[in-house]
PDB file of C-alpha atoms in Angstrom:
ATOM      1  CA  UNK A   8       1.996 -21.754  11.947  1.00  0.00           C
ATOM      2  CA  UNK A   9      -1.699 -20.839  11.824  1.00  0.00           C
ATOM      3  CA  UNK A  10      -2.560 -17.959   9.544  1.00  0.00           C
ATOM      4  CA  UNK A  11       0.442 -18.380   7.231  1.00  0.00           C
ATOM      5  CA  UNK A  12      -1.811 -18.448   4.172  1.00  0.00           C
ATOM      6  CA  UNK A  13      -3.536 -15.280   5.438  1.00  0.00           C
ATOM      7  CA  UNK A  14      -0.185 -13.505   5.820  1.00  0.00           C
ATOM      8  CA  UNK A  15       0.995 -14.619   2.391  1.00  0.00           C
ATOM      9  CA  UNK A  16      -2.299 -13.816   0.662  1.00  0.00           C
ATOM     10  CA  UNK A  17      -2.675 -10.323   2.112  1.00  0.00           C
ATOM     11  CA  UNK A  18       1.003  -9.509   1.576  1.00  0.00           C
ATOM     12  CA  UNK A  19       0.902 -10.641  -2.041  1.00  0.00           C
ATOM     13  CA  UNK A  20      -2.348  -8.711  -2.644  1.00  0.00           C
ATOM     14  CA  UNK A  21      -0.769  -5.512  -1.264  1.00  0.00           C
ATOM     15  CA  UNK A  22       2.379  -6.000  -3.325  1.00  0.00           C
ATOM     16  CA  UNK A  23       0.445  -6.689  -6.550  1.00  0.00           C
ATOM     17  CA  UNK A  24      -1.875  -3.711  -5.974  1.00  0.00           C
ATOM     18  CA  UNK A  25       1.162  -1.513  -5.348  1.00  0.00           C
ATOM     19  CA  UNK A  26       2.912  -2.673  -8.497  1.00  0.00           C
ATOM     20  CA  UNK A  27      -0.252  -2.121 -10.536  1.00  0.00           C
ATOM     21  CA  UNK A  28      -0.599   1.399  -9.163  1.00  0.00           C
ATOM     22  CA  UNK A  29       3.062   2.298  -9.655  1.00  0.00           C
ATOM     23  CA  UNK A  30       3.462   0.806 -13.117  1.00  0.00           C
ATOM     24  CA  UNK A  31       0.029   0.796 -14.750  1.00  0.00           C
ATOM     25  CA  UNK A  32      -1.917   3.738 -13.291  1.00  0.00           C
ATOM     26  CA  UNK A  33       0.715   6.199 -14.487  1.00  0.00           C
ATOM     27  CA  UNK A  34       0.223   4.911 -18.049  1.00  0.00           C
ATOM     28  CA  UNK A  35      -3.578   4.950 -17.908  1.00  0.00           C
ATOM     29  CA  UNK A  36      -3.907   8.455 -16.496  1.00  0.00           C
ATOM     30  CA  UNK A  37      -6.515   9.927 -14.183  1.00  0.00           C
ATOM     31  CA  UNK A  38      -9.753   7.941 -14.010  1.00  0.00           C
ATOM     32  CA  UNK A  39     -12.405   7.026 -11.449  1.00  0.00           C
ATOM     33  CA  UNK A  40     -11.811   3.249 -11.436  1.00  0.00           C
ATOM     34  CA  UNK A  41      -8.114   2.518 -11.076  1.00  0.00           C
ATOM     35  CA  UNK A  42      -5.218   3.902  -9.071  1.00  0.00           C
ATOM     36  CA  UNK A  43      -5.037   6.180  -6.050  1.00  0.00           C
ATOM     37  CA  UNK A  44      -8.143   8.319  -6.412  1.00  0.00           C
ATOM     38  CA  UNK A  45      -7.956  11.365  -4.178  1.00  0.00           C
ATOM     39  CA  UNK A  46      -8.684  15.009  -4.829  1.00  0.00           C
ATOM     40  CA  UNK A  47      -4.939  15.679  -4.739  1.00  0.00           C
ATOM     41  CA  UNK A  48      -4.352  13.036  -7.423  1.00  0.00           C
ATOM     42  CA  UNK A  49      -6.985  14.573  -9.716  1.00  0.00           C
ATOM     43  CA  UNK A  50      -5.450  18.055  -9.448  1.00  0.00           C
ATOM     44  CA  UNK A  51      -3.180  17.480 -12.468  1.00  0.00           C
ATOM     45  CA  UNK A  52      -1.600  14.738 -14.545  1.00  0.00           C
ATOM     46  CA  UNK A  53       1.715  15.322 -12.760  1.00  0.00           C
ATOM     47  CA  UNK A  54       0.021  14.934  -9.362  1.00  0.00           C
ATOM     48  CA  UNK A  55      -1.700  11.737 -10.546  1.00  0.00           C
ATOM     49  CA  UNK A  56       1.578  10.235 -11.739  1.00  0.00           C
ATOM     50  CA  UNK A  57       3.488  11.288  -8.617  1.00  0.00           C
ATOM     51  CA  UNK A  58       0.883   9.983  -6.167  1.00  0.00           C
ATOM     52  CA  UNK A  59       0.358   6.700  -7.981  1.00  0.00           C
ATOM     53  CA  UNK A  60       4.058   6.065  -8.462  1.00  0.00           C
ATOM     54  CA  UNK A  61       4.955   6.958  -4.861  1.00  0.00           C
ATOM     55  CA  UNK A  62       1.837   5.388  -3.395  1.00  0.00           C
ATOM     56  CA  UNK A  63       2.262   2.217  -5.421  1.00  0.00           C
ATOM     57  CA  UNK A  64       5.824   1.645  -4.310  1.00  0.00           C
ATOM     58  CA  UNK A  65       4.762   2.550  -0.774  1.00  0.00           C
ATOM     59  CA  UNK A  66       2.102  -0.167  -0.938  1.00  0.00           C
ATOM     60  CA  UNK A  67       4.734  -2.671  -2.089  1.00  0.00           C
ATOM     61  CA  UNK A  68       6.810  -1.714   0.966  1.00  0.00           C
ATOM     62  CA  UNK A  69       3.702  -1.949   3.184  1.00  0.00           C
ATOM     63  CA  UNK A  70       3.047  -5.475   1.904  1.00  0.00           C
ATOM     64  CA  UNK A  71       6.624  -6.470   2.672  1.00  0.00           C
ATOM     65  CA  UNK A  72       6.479  -4.856   6.120  1.00  0.00           C
ATOM     66  CA  UNK A  73       3.249  -6.693   6.898  1.00  0.00           C
ATOM     67  CA  UNK A  74       4.793  -9.988   5.883  1.00  0.00           C
ATOM     68  CA  UNK A  75       7.925  -9.445   7.974  1.00  0.00           C
ATOM     69  CA  UNK A  76       5.997  -8.009  10.942  1.00  0.00           C
ATOM     70  CA  UNK A  77       3.408 -10.780  10.960  1.00  0.00           C
ATOM     71  CA  UNK A  78       6.039 -13.493  10.635  1.00  0.00           C
ATOM     72  CA  UNK A  79       8.043 -11.962  13.490  1.00  0.00           C
ATOM     73  CA  UNK A  80       4.862 -11.723  15.547  1.00  0.00           C
ATOM     74  CA  UNK A  81       4.109 -15.383  14.849  1.00  0.00           C
ATOM     75  CA  UNK A  82       7.681 -16.411  15.642  1.00  0.00           C
ATOM     76  CA  UNK A  83       7.909 -14.462  18.915  1.00  0.00           C
ATOM     77  CA  UNK A  84       4.412 -15.127  20.251  1.00  0.00           C
ATOM     78  CA  UNK A  85       1.423 -17.334  19.781  1.00  0.00           C
ATOM     79  CA  UNK A  86      -1.223 -15.089  18.263  1.00  0.00           C
ATOM     80  CA  UNK A  87      -4.392 -15.778  16.368  1.00  0.00           C
ATOM     81  CA  UNK A  88      -5.725 -14.191  13.232  1.00  0.00           C
ATOM     82  CA  UNK A  89      -6.696 -11.068  15.177  1.00  0.00           C
ATOM     83  CA  UNK A  90      -3.024 -10.467  15.952  1.00  0.00           C
ATOM     84  CA  UNK A  91      -2.172 -10.521  12.248  1.00  0.00           C
ATOM     85  CA  UNK A  92      -5.073  -8.212  11.481  1.00  0.00           C
ATOM     86  CA  UNK A  93      -3.774  -5.832  14.155  1.00  0.00           C
ATOM     87  CA  UNK A  94      -0.361  -5.893  12.502  1.00  0.00           C
ATOM     88  CA  UNK A  95      -2.020  -5.192   9.148  1.00  0.00           C
ATOM     89  CA  UNK A  96      -3.961  -2.289  10.663  1.00  0.00           C
ATOM     90  CA  UNK A  97      -0.752  -0.711  11.976  1.00  0.00           C
ATOM     91  CA  UNK A  98       0.955  -1.063   8.588  1.00  0.00           C
ATOM     92  CA  UNK A  99      -2.021   0.392   6.697  1.00  0.00           C
ATOM     93  CA  UNK A 100      -2.428   3.347   9.062  1.00  0.00           C
ATOM     94  CA  UNK A 101       1.271   4.135   8.668  1.00  0.00           C
ATOM     95  CA  UNK A 102       0.905   3.843   4.870  1.00  0.00           C
ATOM     96  CA  UNK A 103      -2.142   6.161   4.861  1.00  0.00           C
ATOM     97  CA  UNK A 104      -0.342   8.787   6.941  1.00  0.00           C
ATOM     98  CA  UNK A 105       2.694   8.607   4.664  1.00  0.00           C
ATOM     99  CA  UNK A 106       0.526   8.928   1.537  1.00  0.00           C
ATOM    100  CA  UNK A 107      -1.252  11.939   3.022  1.00  0.00           C
ATOM    101  CA  UNK A 108       2.140  13.541   3.574  1.00  0.00           C
ATOM    102  CA  UNK A 109       3.149  12.883  -0.034  1.00  0.00           C
ATOM    103  CA  UNK A 110      -0.121  14.434  -1.223  1.00  0.00           C
ATOM    104  CA  UNK A 111       0.366  17.518   0.962  1.00  0.00           C
ATOM    105  CA  UNK A 112       3.712  18.217  -0.734  1.00  0.00           C
ATOM    106  CA  UNK A 113       1.997  18.350  -4.129  1.00  0.00           C
ATOM    107  CA  UNK A 114      -0.161  21.351  -3.315  1.00  0.00           C
TER     108      UNK A 114
END
């Protein structure tokens, strides 16, 4: 299946970034280099921890959804790399909208 290494690489990168955000950013605390850096996250330490914990686990789920969605797409159709990137775009837009909703509940 063409693009399998792309699917695996992007999925693993999303999962690792999510785990780092959920497990490490909450220990480091608010900073400008690491974690989910939004104005809502910098509002307080509690907001930082909540957004990074929720957002990190959400990114782990997004990585898993991309892997499953892209593999299903490859199994059901014959798509090129642009099809996988489209699947990734859908997953990341959904993740961004969900994270915005989490942030709106903090204020």
